[in-house]
């Protein structure tokens, strides 16, 4: 399979090159040349397949010849080696829990898949790859964990000191081995600026093979389709496909869902559930796209003012506004509504939402009220314990720590404090053993 750049369609790459580069040289996002159609009989028989079989079937056409099937099958097996249960919550609404992975957030799937693909490619490059990332929280943990112990790949993560939650900091700093965490005395924007400068520094790029583990990378984006197939696999009433609500920030996850639907997966409708960052809801009302500065909310992994994957959604619909509106709705949920939803769902249905899932739940619940007779599910994208500082005061209950988190608490923190200085970062990177 070839991927073309959304800036210049004649700029192409196969899966391997697209994964190693992340972005096309013209800074465009990569988009698949063809979208595979899955056989109807296969989709109808989905309940009979294992998670690994489903994932391999879905991803194989995109990977093409870049990874031999036997190898890919091992990668997929490690990627989906935890549960993705569909749990009934209230009348007509279920939760697809995507937080059973090692860092308790859905980004684990993309990070695990990408890290193992890169680990495979690096074996043929005869060179070590250094993955450099700036994180405001969730991405760094998933990337650190995904790449942990992958031979030939070193990961350097920059995070703003004192500005990530304690669970997130443990996830970044407790691993060691091929994962290094730099605790930057500045903001997330400072971290991002340092990383961007490193990517454009030609000295540094001669000395090291640098790449990013950005969420726009095809190897992180495409495996997110698995969630939607796993949801349908567990959906009881196959004759009435679900409405699916996706808490959205950069719109990678929901774009993968729309791609899965294009391949033949039955989905009645998609809802992009947003917080106060309402660029897409506003676009779907007016037909006019206007990026904004991000505002901080309780569902902070969705605080994005100019979602990078939205161009992929437009491409999927050939830039046609009305066909897109048939399939996709979007709404904006306030922090106050988020808090009320966490409280109400906990009191009435004894289900504990995290702030991102709460946005997804309420958006779905509002849609179903306007469309009686339909049923749906929302993606619960993070475990509530990751946001205990928000959730616990609302419910008044302490959230038990899952074993994967409590084991981390006992590990010593391994991070290197750093001033906001590009020279310091550069020297650090150059001083590392090749
Ligand atoms: C990243 C993230 C999102 C947003 O996903 P996008 O693919 O960027 O739209 C939602 N919830 C959580 C918990 C996240 O970490």
mmCIF file of C-alpha atoms in Angstrom, residues 140-281:
data_model
loop_
_atom_site.group_PDB
_atom_site.id
_atom_site.type_symbol
_atom_site.label_atom_id
_atom_site.label_comp_id
_atom_site.label_asym_id
_atom_site.label_seq_id
_atom_site.Cartn_x
_atom_site.Cartn_y
_atom_site.Cartn_z
ATOM 1 C CA UNK A 140 4.530 10.361 26.794
ATOM 2 C CA UNK A 141 3.428 7.563 29.101
ATOM 3 C CA UNK A 142 1.980 5.467 26.292
ATOM 4 C CA UNK A 143 5.034 6.051 24.102
ATOM 5 C CA UNK A 144 7.474 5.295 26.949
ATOM 6 C CA UNK A 145 5.677 2.103 27.799
ATOM 7 C CA UNK A 146 5.194 1.071 24.164
ATOM 8 C CA UNK A 147 8.883 1.437 23.341
ATOM 9 C CA UNK A 148 10.199 0.055 26.631
ATOM 10 C CA UNK A 149 12.690 -2.695 25.911
ATOM 11 C CA UNK A 150 12.387 -2.430 22.091
ATOM 12 C CA UNK A 151 15.898 -3.146 20.779
ATOM 13 C CA UNK A 152 17.560 -0.512 18.635
ATOM 14 C CA UNK A 153 15.210 2.268 19.698
ATOM 15 C CA UNK A 154 16.019 4.858 22.356
ATOM 16 C CA UNK A 155 13.331 7.197 23.606
ATOM 17 C CA UNK A 156 13.914 10.670 25.018
ATOM 18 C CA UNK A 157 10.863 12.360 26.510
ATOM 19 C CA UNK A 158 10.649 16.019 27.507
ATOM 20 C CA UNK A 159 7.953 16.961 29.994
ATOM 21 C CA UNK A 160 7.187 20.189 31.845
ATOM 22 C CA UNK A 161 8.233 19.995 35.488
ATOM 23 C CA UNK A 162 5.294 20.128 37.888
ATOM 24 C CA UNK A 163 2.729 20.266 35.080
ATOM 25 C CA UNK A 164 1.879 16.600 34.579
ATOM 26 C CA UNK A 165 -0.175 14.567 37.053
ATOM 27 C CA UNK A 166 1.687 12.334 39.482
ATOM 28 C CA UNK A 167 0.410 9.155 37.816
ATOM 29 C CA UNK A 168 1.569 10.494 34.471
ATOM 30 C CA UNK A 169 4.989 11.393 35.873
ATOM 31 C CA UNK A 170 5.465 7.888 37.304
ATOM 32 C CA UNK A 171 4.597 6.443 33.929
ATOM 33 C CA UNK A 172 7.325 8.534 32.304
ATOM 34 C CA UNK A 173 10.062 8.234 34.868
ATOM 35 C CA UNK A 174 9.852 4.794 36.442
ATOM 36 C CA UNK A 175 10.929 2.690 33.468
ATOM 37 C CA UNK A 176 14.605 3.424 32.804
ATOM 38 C CA UNK A 177 16.466 1.151 30.344
ATOM 39 C CA UNK A 178 16.003 2.648 26.827
ATOM 40 C CA UNK A 179 13.609 5.344 28.096
ATOM 41 C CA UNK A 180 15.015 8.673 29.320
ATOM 42 C CA UNK A 181 12.873 11.435 30.797
ATOM 43 C CA UNK A 182 13.991 15.061 30.819
ATOM 44 C CA UNK A 183 12.151 17.190 33.365
ATOM 45 C CA UNK A 184 12.142 20.620 31.767
ATOM 46 C CA UNK A 185 11.835 23.707 33.963
ATOM 47 C CA UNK A 186 9.262 25.290 31.671
ATOM 48 C CA UNK A 187 5.915 24.687 29.975
ATOM 49 C CA UNK A 188 4.737 22.059 27.495
ATOM 50 C CA UNK A 189 5.174 24.645 24.733
ATOM 51 C CA UNK A 190 8.838 25.075 25.753
ATOM 52 C CA UNK A 191 9.303 21.298 25.511
ATOM 53 C CA UNK A 192 7.674 21.214 22.106
ATOM 54 C CA UNK A 193 9.796 24.093 20.851
ATOM 55 C CA UNK A 194 13.015 22.336 21.922
ATOM 56 C CA UNK A 195 11.937 19.135 20.174
ATOM 57 C CA UNK A 196 11.002 20.975 16.975
ATOM 58 C CA UNK A 197 14.362 22.722 16.938
ATOM 59 C CA UNK A 198 16.143 19.379 17.298
ATOM 60 C CA UNK A 199 14.318 17.998 14.246
ATOM 61 C CA UNK A 200 15.506 20.890 12.089
ATOM 62 C CA UNK A 201 19.124 20.839 13.354
ATOM 63 C CA UNK A 202 21.225 19.341 10.567
ATOM 64 C CA UNK A 203 24.319 18.616 12.762
ATOM 65 C CA UNK A 204 22.198 16.671 15.142
ATOM 66 C CA UNK A 205 20.374 14.814 12.379
ATOM 67 C CA UNK A 206 23.705 13.761 10.847
ATOM 68 C CA UNK A 207 24.886 12.364 14.166
ATOM 69 C CA UNK A 208 21.645 10.694 15.212
ATOM 70 C CA UNK A 209 18.717 9.022 13.455
ATOM 71 C CA UNK A 210 15.925 11.071 15.021
ATOM 72 C CA UNK A 211 12.229 10.430 14.643
ATOM 73 C CA UNK A 212 9.056 11.473 16.434
ATOM 74 C CA UNK A 213 6.274 9.279 17.787
ATOM 75 C CA UNK A 214 3.713 11.872 16.900
ATOM 76 C CA UNK A 215 0.035 10.945 16.905
ATOM 77 C CA UNK A 216 -0.232 11.710 13.186
ATOM 78 C CA UNK A 217 2.130 8.814 12.385
ATOM 79 C CA UNK A 218 0.251 6.215 10.283
ATOM 80 C CA UNK A 219 1.520 3.453 12.587
ATOM 81 C CA UNK A 220 -0.225 5.129 15.521
ATOM 82 C CA UNK A 221 -3.303 6.239 13.614
ATOM 83 C CA UNK A 222 -4.325 3.106 11.673
ATOM 84 C CA UNK A 223 -4.410 0.501 14.491
ATOM 85 C CA UNK A 224 -7.015 2.629 16.272
ATOM 86 C CA UNK A 225 -9.496 1.068 13.840
ATOM 87 C CA UNK A 226 -9.290 -2.076 15.976
ATOM 88 C CA UNK A 227 -11.434 -0.553 18.739
ATOM 89 C CA UNK A 228 -14.395 -0.163 16.429
ATOM 90 C CA UNK A 229 -14.205 -3.742 15.196
ATOM 91 C CA UNK A 230 -13.871 -5.014 18.778
ATOM 92 C CA UNK A 231 -16.947 -2.944 19.700
ATOM 93 C CA UNK A 232 -18.991 -4.441 16.861
ATOM 94 C CA UNK A 233 -17.751 -7.914 17.723
ATOM 95 C CA UNK A 234 -19.358 -7.517 21.167
ATOM 96 C CA UNK A 235 -22.444 -5.603 19.987
ATOM 97 C CA UNK A 236 -25.446 -7.857 20.581
ATOM 98 C CA UNK A 237 -28.001 -6.450 18.133
ATOM 99 C CA UNK A 238 -26.006 -6.717 14.881
ATOM 100 C CA UNK A 239 -29.126 -5.815 12.862
ATOM 101 C CA UNK A 240 -29.135 -2.345 14.478
ATOM 102 C CA UNK A 241 -25.583 -1.021 14.423
ATOM 103 C CA UNK A 242 -24.469 1.359 17.181
ATOM 104 C CA UNK A 243 -24.147 5.118 17.262
ATOM 105 C CA UNK A 244 -20.543 5.658 18.408
ATOM 106 C CA UNK A 245 -19.430 8.658 20.449
ATOM 107 C CA UNK A 246 -15.707 9.410 20.517
ATOM 108 C CA UNK A 247 -14.102 11.898 22.946
ATOM 109 C CA UNK A 248 -12.005 13.881 20.487
ATOM 110 C CA UNK A 249 -9.023 16.213 20.612
ATOM 111 C CA UNK A 250 -6.701 15.725 17.670
ATOM 112 C CA UNK A 251 -9.380 13.633 15.896
ATOM 113 C CA UNK A 252 -7.063 10.698 15.144
ATOM 114 C CA UNK A 253 -9.205 8.173 16.943
ATOM 115 C CA UNK A 254 -12.529 9.159 15.378
ATOM 116 C CA UNK A 255 -10.896 9.417 11.961
ATOM 117 C CA UNK A 256 -9.795 5.777 12.373
ATOM 118 C CA UNK A 257 -13.420 4.921 13.180
ATOM 119 C CA UNK A 258 -14.631 6.639 10.031
ATOM 120 C CA UNK A 259 -12.008 4.701 8.074
ATOM 121 C CA UNK A 260 -13.235 1.416 9.587
ATOM 122 C CA UNK A 261 -16.778 2.303 8.531
ATOM 123 C CA UNK A 262 -15.559 2.996 4.998
ATOM 124 C CA UNK A 263 -14.061 -0.510 4.968
ATOM 125 C CA UNK A 264 -17.525 -1.902 5.635
ATOM 126 C CA UNK A 265 -17.929 -1.882 9.420
ATOM 127 C CA UNK A 266 -21.591 -1.226 10.289
ATOM 128 C CA UNK A 267 -21.888 1.990 12.348
ATOM 129 C CA UNK A 268 -25.151 3.970 12.439
ATOM 130 C CA UNK A 269 -23.549 7.342 13.148
ATOM 131 C CA UNK A 270 -20.470 8.941 14.698
ATOM 132 C CA UNK A 271 -20.382 11.704 17.292
ATOM 133 C CA UNK A 272 -17.206 13.677 17.880
ATOM 134 C CA UNK A 273 -17.591 14.607 21.545
ATOM 135 C CA UNK A 274 -15.569 17.737 22.321
ATOM 136 C CA UNK A 275 -14.959 19.855 25.389
ATOM 137 C CA UNK A 276 -14.882 23.670 25.214
ATOM 138 C CA UNK A 277 -12.452 23.361 22.303
ATOM 139 C CA UNK A 278 -15.224 23.456 19.738
ATOM 140 C CA UNK A 279 -13.584 24.046 16.350
ATOM 141 C CA UNK A 280 -15.189 20.978 14.769
ATOM 142 C CA UNK A 281 -18.686 21.420 16.243
#
